[in-house]
Short mmCIF file of C-alpha atoms and ligand atoms in Angstrom, two decimals:
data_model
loop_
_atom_site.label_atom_id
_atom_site.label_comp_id
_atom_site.label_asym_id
_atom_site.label_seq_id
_atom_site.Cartn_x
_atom_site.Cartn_y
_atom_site.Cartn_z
CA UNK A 391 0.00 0.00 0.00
CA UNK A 392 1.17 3.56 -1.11
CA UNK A 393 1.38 5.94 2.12
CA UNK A 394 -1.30 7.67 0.41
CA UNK A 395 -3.66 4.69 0.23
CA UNK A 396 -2.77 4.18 4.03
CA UNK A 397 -3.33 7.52 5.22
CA UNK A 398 -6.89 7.19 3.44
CA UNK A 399 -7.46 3.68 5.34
CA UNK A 400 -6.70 5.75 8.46
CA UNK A 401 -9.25 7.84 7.56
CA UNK A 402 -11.95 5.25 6.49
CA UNK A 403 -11.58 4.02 9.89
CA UNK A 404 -12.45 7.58 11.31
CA UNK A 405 -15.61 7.71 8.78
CA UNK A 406 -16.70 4.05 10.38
CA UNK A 407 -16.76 4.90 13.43
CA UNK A 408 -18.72 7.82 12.93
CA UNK A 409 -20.97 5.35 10.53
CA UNK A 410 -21.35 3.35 13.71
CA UNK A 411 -22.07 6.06 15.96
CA UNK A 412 -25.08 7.26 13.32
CA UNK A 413 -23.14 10.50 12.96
CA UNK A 414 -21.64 10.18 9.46
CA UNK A 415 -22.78 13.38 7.25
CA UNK A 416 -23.62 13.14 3.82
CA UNK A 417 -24.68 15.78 1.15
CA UNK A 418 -27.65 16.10 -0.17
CA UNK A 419 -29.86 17.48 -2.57
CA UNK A 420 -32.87 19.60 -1.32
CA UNK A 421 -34.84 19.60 -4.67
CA UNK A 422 -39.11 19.96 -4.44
CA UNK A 423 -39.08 19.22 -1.13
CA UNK A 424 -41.30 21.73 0.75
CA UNK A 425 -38.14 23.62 2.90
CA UNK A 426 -38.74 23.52 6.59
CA UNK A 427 -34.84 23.70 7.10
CA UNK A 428 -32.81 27.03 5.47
CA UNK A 429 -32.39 29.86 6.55
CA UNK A 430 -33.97 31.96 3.72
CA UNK A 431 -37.00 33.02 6.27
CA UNK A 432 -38.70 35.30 4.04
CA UNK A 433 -37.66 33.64 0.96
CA UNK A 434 -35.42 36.50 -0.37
CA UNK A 435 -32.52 33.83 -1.43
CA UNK A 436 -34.95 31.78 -3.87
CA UNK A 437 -36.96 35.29 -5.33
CA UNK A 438 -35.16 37.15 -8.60
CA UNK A 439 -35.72 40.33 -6.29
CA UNK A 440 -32.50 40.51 -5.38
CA UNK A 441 -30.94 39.73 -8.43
CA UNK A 442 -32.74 42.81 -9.87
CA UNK A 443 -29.81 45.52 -9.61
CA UNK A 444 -27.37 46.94 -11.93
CA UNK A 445 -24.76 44.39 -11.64
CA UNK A 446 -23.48 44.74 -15.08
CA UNK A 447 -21.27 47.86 -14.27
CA UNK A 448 -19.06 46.04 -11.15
CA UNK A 449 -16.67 43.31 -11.65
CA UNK A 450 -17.66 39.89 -11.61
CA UNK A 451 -15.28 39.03 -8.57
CA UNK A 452 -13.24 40.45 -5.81
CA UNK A 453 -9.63 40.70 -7.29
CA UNK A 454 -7.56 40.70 -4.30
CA UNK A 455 -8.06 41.30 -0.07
CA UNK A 456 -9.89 44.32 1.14
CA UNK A 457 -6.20 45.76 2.30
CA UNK A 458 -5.43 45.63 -1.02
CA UNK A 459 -7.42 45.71 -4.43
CA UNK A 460 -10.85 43.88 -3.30
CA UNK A 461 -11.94 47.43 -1.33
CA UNK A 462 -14.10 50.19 -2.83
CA UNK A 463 -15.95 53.21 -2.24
CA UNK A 464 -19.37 50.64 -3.17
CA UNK A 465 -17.98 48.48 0.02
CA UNK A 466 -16.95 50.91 2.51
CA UNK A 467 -20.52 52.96 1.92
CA UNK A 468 -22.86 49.10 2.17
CA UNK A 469 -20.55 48.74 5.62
CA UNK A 470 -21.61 52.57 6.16
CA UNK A 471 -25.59 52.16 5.68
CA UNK A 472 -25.87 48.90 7.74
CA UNK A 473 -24.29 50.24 10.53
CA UNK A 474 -26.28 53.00 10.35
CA UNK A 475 -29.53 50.29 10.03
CA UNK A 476 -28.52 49.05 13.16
CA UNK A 477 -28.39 51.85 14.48
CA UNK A 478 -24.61 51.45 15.40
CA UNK A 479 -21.13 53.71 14.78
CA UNK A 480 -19.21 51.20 11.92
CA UNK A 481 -19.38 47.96 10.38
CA UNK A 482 -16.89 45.77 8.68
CA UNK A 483 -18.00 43.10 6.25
CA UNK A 484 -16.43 39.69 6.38
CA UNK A 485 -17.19 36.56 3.57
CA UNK A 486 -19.06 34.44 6.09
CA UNK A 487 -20.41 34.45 8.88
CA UNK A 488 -17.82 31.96 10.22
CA UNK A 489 -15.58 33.79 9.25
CA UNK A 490 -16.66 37.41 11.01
CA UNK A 491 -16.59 34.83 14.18
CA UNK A 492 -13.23 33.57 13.85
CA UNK A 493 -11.26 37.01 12.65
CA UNK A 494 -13.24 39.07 15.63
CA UNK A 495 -12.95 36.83 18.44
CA UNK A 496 -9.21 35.20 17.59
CA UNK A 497 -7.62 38.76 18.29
CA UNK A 498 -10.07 40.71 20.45
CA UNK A 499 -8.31 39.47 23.46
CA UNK A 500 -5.05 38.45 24.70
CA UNK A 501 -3.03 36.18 27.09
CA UNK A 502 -4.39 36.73 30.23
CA UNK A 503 -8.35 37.87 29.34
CA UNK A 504 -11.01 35.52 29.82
CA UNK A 505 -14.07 34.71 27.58
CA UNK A 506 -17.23 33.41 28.97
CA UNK A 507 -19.64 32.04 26.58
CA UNK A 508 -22.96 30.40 26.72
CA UNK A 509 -22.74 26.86 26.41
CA UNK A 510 -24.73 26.65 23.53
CA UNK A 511 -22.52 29.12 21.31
CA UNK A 512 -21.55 28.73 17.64
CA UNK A 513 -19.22 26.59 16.40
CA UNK A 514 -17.61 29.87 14.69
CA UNK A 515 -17.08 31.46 18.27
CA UNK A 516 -15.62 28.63 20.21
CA UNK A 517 -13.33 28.01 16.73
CA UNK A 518 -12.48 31.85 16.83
CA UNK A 519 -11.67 31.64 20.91
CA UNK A 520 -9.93 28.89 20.34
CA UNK A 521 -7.41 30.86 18.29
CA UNK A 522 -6.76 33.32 21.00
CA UNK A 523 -4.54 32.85 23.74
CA UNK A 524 -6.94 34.10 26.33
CA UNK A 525 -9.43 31.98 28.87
CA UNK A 526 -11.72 30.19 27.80
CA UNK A 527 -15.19 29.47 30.14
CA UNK A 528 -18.60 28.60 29.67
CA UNK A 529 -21.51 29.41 31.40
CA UNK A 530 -24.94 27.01 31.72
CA UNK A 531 -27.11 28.05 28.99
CA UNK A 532 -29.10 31.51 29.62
CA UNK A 533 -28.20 30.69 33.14
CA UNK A 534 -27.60 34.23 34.37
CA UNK A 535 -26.38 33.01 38.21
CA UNK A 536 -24.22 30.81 36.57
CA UNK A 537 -22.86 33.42 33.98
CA UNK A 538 -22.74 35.71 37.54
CA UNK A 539 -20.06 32.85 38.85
CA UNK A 540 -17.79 32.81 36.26
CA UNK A 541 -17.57 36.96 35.76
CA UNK A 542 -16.77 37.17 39.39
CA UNK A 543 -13.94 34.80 38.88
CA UNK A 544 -12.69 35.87 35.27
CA UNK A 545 -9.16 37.46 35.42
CA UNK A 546 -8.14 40.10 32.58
CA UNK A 547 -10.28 41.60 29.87
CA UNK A 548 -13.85 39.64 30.43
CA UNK A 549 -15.76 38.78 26.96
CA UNK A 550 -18.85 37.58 27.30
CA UNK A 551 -20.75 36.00 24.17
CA UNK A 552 -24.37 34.84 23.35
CA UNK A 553 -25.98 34.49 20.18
CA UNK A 554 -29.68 36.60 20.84
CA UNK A 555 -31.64 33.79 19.26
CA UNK A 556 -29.76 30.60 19.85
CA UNK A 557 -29.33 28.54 16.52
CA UNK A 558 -30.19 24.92 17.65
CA UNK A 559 -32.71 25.64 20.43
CA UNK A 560 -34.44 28.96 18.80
CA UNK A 561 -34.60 30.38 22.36
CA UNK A 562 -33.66 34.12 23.29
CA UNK A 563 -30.71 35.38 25.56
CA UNK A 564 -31.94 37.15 28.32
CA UNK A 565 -29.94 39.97 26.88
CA UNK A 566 -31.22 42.92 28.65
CA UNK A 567 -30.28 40.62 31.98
CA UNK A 568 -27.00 39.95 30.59
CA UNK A 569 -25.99 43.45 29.55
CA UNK A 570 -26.65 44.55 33.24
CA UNK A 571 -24.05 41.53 34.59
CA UNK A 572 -21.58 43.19 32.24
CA UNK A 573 -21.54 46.59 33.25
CA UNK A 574 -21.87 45.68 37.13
CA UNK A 575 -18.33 43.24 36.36
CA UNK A 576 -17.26 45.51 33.31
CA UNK A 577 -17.34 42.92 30.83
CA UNK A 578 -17.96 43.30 27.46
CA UNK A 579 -20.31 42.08 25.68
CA UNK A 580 -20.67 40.60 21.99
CA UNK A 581 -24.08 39.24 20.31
CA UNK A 582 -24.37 37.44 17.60
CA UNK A 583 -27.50 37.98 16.02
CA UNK A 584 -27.32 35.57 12.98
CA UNK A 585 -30.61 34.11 13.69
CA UNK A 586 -32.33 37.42 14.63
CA UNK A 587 -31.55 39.90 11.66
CA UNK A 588 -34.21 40.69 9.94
CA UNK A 589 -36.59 38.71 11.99
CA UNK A 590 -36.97 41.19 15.19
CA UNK A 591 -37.08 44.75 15.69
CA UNK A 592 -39.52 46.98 14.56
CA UNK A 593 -37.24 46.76 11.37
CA UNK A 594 -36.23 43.84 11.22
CA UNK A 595 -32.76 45.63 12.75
CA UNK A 596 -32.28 42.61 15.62
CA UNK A 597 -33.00 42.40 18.97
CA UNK A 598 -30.26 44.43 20.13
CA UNK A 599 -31.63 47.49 18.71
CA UNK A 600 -35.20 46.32 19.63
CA UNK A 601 -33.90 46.35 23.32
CA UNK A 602 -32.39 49.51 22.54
CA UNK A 603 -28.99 48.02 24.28
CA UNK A 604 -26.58 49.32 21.24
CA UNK A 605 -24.63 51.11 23.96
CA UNK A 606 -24.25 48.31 26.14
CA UNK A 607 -23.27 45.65 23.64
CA UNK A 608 -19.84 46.09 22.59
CA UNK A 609 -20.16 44.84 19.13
CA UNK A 610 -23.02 42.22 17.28
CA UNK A 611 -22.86 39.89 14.08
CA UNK A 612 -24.93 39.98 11.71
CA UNK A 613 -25.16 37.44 8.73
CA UNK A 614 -26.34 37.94 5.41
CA UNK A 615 -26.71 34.01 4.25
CA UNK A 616 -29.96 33.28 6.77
CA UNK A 617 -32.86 36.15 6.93
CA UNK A 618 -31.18 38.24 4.09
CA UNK A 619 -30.73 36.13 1.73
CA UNK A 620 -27.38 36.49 0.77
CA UNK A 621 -23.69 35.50 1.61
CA UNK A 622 -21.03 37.15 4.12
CA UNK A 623 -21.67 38.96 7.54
CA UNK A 624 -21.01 42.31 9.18
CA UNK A 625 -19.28 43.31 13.14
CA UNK A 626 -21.18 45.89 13.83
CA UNK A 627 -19.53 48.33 16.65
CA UNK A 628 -17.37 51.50 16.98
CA UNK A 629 -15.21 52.81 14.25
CA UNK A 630 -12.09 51.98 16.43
CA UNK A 631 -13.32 48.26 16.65
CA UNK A 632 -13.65 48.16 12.59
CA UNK A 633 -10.06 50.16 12.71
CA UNK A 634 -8.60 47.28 14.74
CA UNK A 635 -10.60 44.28 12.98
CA UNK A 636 -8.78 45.33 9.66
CA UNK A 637 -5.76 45.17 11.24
CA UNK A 638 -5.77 42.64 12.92
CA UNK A 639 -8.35 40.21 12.17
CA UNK A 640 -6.70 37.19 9.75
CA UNK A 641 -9.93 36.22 8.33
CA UNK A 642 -10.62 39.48 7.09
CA UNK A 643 -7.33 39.85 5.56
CA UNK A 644 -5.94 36.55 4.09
CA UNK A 645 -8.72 36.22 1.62
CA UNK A 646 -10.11 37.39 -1.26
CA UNK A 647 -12.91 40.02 -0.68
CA UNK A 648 -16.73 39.15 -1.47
CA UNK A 649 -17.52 40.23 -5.40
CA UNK A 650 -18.95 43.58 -5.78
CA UNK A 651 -22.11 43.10 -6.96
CA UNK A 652 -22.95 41.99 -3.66
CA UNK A 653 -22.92 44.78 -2.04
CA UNK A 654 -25.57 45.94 -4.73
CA UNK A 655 -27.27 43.21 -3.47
CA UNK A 656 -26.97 44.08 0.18
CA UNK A 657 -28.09 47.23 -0.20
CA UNK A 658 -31.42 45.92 -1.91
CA UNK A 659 -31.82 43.47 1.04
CA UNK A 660 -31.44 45.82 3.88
CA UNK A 661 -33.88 48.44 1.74
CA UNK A 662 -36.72 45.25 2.30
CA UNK A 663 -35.97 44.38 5.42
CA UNK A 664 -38.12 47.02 6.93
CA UNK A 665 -41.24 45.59 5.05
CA UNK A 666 -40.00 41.96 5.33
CA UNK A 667 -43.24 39.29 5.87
CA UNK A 668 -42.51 39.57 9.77
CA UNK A 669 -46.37 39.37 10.46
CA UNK A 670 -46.73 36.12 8.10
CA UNK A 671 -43.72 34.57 9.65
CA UNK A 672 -45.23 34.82 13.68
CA UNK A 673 -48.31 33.60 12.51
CA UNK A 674 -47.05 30.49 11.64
CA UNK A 675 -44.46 30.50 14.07
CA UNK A 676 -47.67 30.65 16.71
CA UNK A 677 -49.94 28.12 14.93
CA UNK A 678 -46.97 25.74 14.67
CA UNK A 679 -46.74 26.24 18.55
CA UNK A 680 -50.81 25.58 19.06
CA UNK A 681 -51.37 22.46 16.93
CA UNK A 682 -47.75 20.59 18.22
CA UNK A 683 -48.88 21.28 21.59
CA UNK A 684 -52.22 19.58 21.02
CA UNK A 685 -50.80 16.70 20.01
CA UNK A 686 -50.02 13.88 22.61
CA UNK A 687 -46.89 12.13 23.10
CA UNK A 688 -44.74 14.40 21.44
CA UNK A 689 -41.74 16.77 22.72
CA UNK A 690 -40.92 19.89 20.92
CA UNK A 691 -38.76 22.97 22.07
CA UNK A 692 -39.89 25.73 24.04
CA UNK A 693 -39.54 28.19 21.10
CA UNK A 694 -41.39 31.26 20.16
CA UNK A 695 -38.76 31.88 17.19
CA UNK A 696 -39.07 30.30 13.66
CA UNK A 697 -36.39 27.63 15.15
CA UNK A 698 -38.81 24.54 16.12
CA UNK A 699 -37.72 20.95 16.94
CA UNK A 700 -38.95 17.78 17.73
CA UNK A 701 -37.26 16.07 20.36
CA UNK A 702 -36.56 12.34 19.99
CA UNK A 703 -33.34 11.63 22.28
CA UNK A 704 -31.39 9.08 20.18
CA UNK A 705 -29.37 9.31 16.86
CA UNK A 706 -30.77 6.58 15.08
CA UNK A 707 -34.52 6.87 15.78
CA UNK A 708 -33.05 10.74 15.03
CA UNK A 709 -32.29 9.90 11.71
CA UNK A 710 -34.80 7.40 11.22
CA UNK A 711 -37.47 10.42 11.24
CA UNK A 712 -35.80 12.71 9.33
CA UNK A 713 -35.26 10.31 6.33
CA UNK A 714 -39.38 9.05 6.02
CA UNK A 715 -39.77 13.10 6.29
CA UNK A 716 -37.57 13.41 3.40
CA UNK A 717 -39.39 10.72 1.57
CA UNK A 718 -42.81 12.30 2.59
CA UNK A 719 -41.49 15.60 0.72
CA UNK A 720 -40.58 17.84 3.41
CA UNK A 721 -36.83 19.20 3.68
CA UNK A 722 -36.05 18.57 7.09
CA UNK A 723 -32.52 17.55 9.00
CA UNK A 724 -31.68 15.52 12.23
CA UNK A 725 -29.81 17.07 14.52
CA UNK A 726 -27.55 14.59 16.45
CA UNK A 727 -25.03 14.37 19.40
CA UNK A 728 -22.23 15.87 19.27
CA UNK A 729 -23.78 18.71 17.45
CA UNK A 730 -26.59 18.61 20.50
CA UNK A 731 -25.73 16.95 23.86
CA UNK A 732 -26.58 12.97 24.14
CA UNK A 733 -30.67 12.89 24.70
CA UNK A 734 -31.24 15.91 22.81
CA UNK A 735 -31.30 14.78 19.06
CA UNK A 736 -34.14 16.01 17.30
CA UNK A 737 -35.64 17.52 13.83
CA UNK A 738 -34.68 20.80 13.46
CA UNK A 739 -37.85 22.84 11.96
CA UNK A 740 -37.23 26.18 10.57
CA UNK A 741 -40.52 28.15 9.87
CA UNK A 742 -40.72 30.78 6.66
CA UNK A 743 -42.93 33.51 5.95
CA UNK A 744 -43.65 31.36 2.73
CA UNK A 745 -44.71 28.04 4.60
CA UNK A 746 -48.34 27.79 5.06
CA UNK A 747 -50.71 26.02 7.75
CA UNK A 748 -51.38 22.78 5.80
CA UNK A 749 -48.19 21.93 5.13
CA UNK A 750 -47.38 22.36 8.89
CA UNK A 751 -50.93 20.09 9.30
CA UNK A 752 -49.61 17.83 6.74
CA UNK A 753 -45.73 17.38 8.49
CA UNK A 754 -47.30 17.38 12.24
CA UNK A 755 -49.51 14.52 11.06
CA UNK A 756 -46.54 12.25 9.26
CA UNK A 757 -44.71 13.28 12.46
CA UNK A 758 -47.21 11.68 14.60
CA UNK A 759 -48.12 9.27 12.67
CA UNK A 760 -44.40 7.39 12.59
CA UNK A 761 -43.37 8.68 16.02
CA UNK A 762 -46.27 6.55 17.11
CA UNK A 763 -45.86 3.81 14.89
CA UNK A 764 -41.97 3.23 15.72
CA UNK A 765 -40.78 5.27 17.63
CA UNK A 766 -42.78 5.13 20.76
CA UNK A 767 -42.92 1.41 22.15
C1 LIG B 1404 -25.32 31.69 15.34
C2 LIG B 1404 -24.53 31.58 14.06
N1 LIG B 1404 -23.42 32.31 13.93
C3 LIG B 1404 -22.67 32.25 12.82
C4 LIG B 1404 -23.03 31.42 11.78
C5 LIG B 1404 -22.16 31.34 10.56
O1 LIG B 1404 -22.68 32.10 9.54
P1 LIG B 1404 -22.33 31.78 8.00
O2 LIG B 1404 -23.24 30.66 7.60
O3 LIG B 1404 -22.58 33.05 7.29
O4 LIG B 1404 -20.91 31.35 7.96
C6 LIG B 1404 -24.19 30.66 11.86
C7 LIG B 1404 -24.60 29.80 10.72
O5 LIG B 1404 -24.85 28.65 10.84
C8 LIG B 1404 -24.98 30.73 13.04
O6 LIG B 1404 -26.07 30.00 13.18
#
């Protein structure tokens, strides 16, 4: 065997246990199923209306870093009006999401600091933390006397980060309760609001702004590939936190900037978001909540956000679910441990403004019908 074929038998064996643990990933195609899983919550990803601006005039790609030829006056001014939309001093656009994560939070603090984060925090934060040579802690999820704990113990600059709708469980920090522990132990605090923008706010502008706590939160995400419909994400914060992040933030600048005409594009999403199907979206978000909670035997999240799930507590009966969902026609992905602790696996249900009450009839019912059938003994 070539040490190439043995390094890929090394990793076969890596694959089959994961096979055996029911964890193994696959892609997938997510053609004319009925989508109770992206992100697009008011649809504006799979509409032409964003594709409807003057693209033809910008280049096709980004041609270099921001720091170098990938920056212009079209960039810096998008950066300009969404800070402005939420309602804060600067913004600095990175290509993902992950990626605004990683740059901000690998060199925001130093040997020394501490960060205390929510158990339940994105993958991109703990990756980004991770990076830095500062504390890491974790506090019991939206467990304020447990986030209380750690600040009183945290040495250096204190970070504290939540995301203000979490991603998995589609429940809400107690931010306003969270801002207040950080000023009494002058902490910091970051939000990231990927699974809030464009949903709350009288605006759609997040919850930060619809708490009014822009002064209190030291800086927020926001992502463009969920609610808006596009691709990248923006730190939101002072102009002296944008000043550092393009200095020092390697995510930021070791890659190629985002092509141009998506600023165009970002521009035409935030100029919607004010008018976005908000009203449409809670409706179903609330009759998804009545008719599940009329139904016996089952276990769903305590959600008021378009983030459902029903629980089933094992990976294969997990799994099992999601794939006669799939075959029923409706786009829908199990969420297994690791990703969620042991007991916790469920189907992750994300509600759009575009869903409509018989096809949350028709999915409770197949639910129900096969939960009962094999699932429940
Ligand atoms: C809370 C949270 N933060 C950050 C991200 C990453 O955003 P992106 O998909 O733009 O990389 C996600 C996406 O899954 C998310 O749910």
């Amino acid at each position: 065997m070539t040490a190439n074929e043995n390094f890929d038998t090394s990793l076969q064996q890596k694959l089959e246990e994961k096979k055996s643990a029911g964890t193994i990933r696959t892609l997938i195609h997510a053609t004319d199923k009925i989508d109770f899983s992206s992100n697009d919550y008011f649809g504006f990803a799979q509409s032409s209306i964003l594709n409807q601006t003057e693209t033809n005039n910008v280049p096709s790609g980004g041609t270099g870093s921001r720091s170098i030829t990938g920056n212009s006056e079209l960039a810096e001014s998008t950066e300009q009006l969404i800070a402005n939309f939420h309602n804060r001093e600067a913004g600095l656009i990175f290509n993902t999401g992950y990626m605004a994560n990683v740059g901000l939070f690998s060199c925001i603090a130093s040997k020394g600091d501490t960060f205390i984060s929510d158990e339940y925090i994105h993958a991109s934060i703990i990756d980004g933390m991770r990076l830095s040579y500062a504390n890491r802690v974790r506090f019991k999820h939206n467990d304020l006397a447990d986030l209380e704990k750690k600040l009183q113990v945290a040495t250096g600059k204190k970070i504290v980060s939540v995301e203000s709708i979490y991603s998995m469980d589609g429940d809400e920090a107690p931010l306003k309760a969270i801002a207040m522990l950080c000023k009494k132990h002058e902490a910091l605090l970051i939000v990231d609001e990927a699974h809030a923008t464009g949903i709350y706010g009288d605006r759609g502008d997040g919850l930060v702004c619809k708490y009014g706590l822009e002064r209190e939160v030291y800086a927020s995400i926001h992502t463009f590939g969920k609610a808006i419909g596009l691709h990248g994400a923006v730190v939101v914060g002072s102009n002296t936190l944008r000043n550092y992040l393009l200095n020092q933030a390697r995510s930021f600048i070791f890659t190629t900037a985002l092509p141009p005409h998506i600023y165009l594009q970002l521009q035409k999403a935030y100029s919607l978001l004010p008018t976005a199907d908000r009203n449409e979206l809670n409706e179903l978000i609330s009759y998804f909540r009545a008719t599940i909670s009329r139904i016996s035997n089952i276990s769903f999240l305590d959600s008021y956000s378009p983030i459902q799930g029903i629980m089933v507590g094992d990976n294969f009966k997990t799994k099992m679910l999601a794939n006669h969902l799939f075959d029923k026609g409706f786009f829908v992905r199990p969420i297994l441990s690791p990703t969620v602790p042991i007991g916790k696996e469920r189907i992750r249900i994300c509600l759009h403004s575009f869903n409509n009450k018989k096809q949350i009839d028709d999915f409770l019912n197949e639910t129900i019908l096969f939960i009962r059938s094999y699932i429940i003994q």
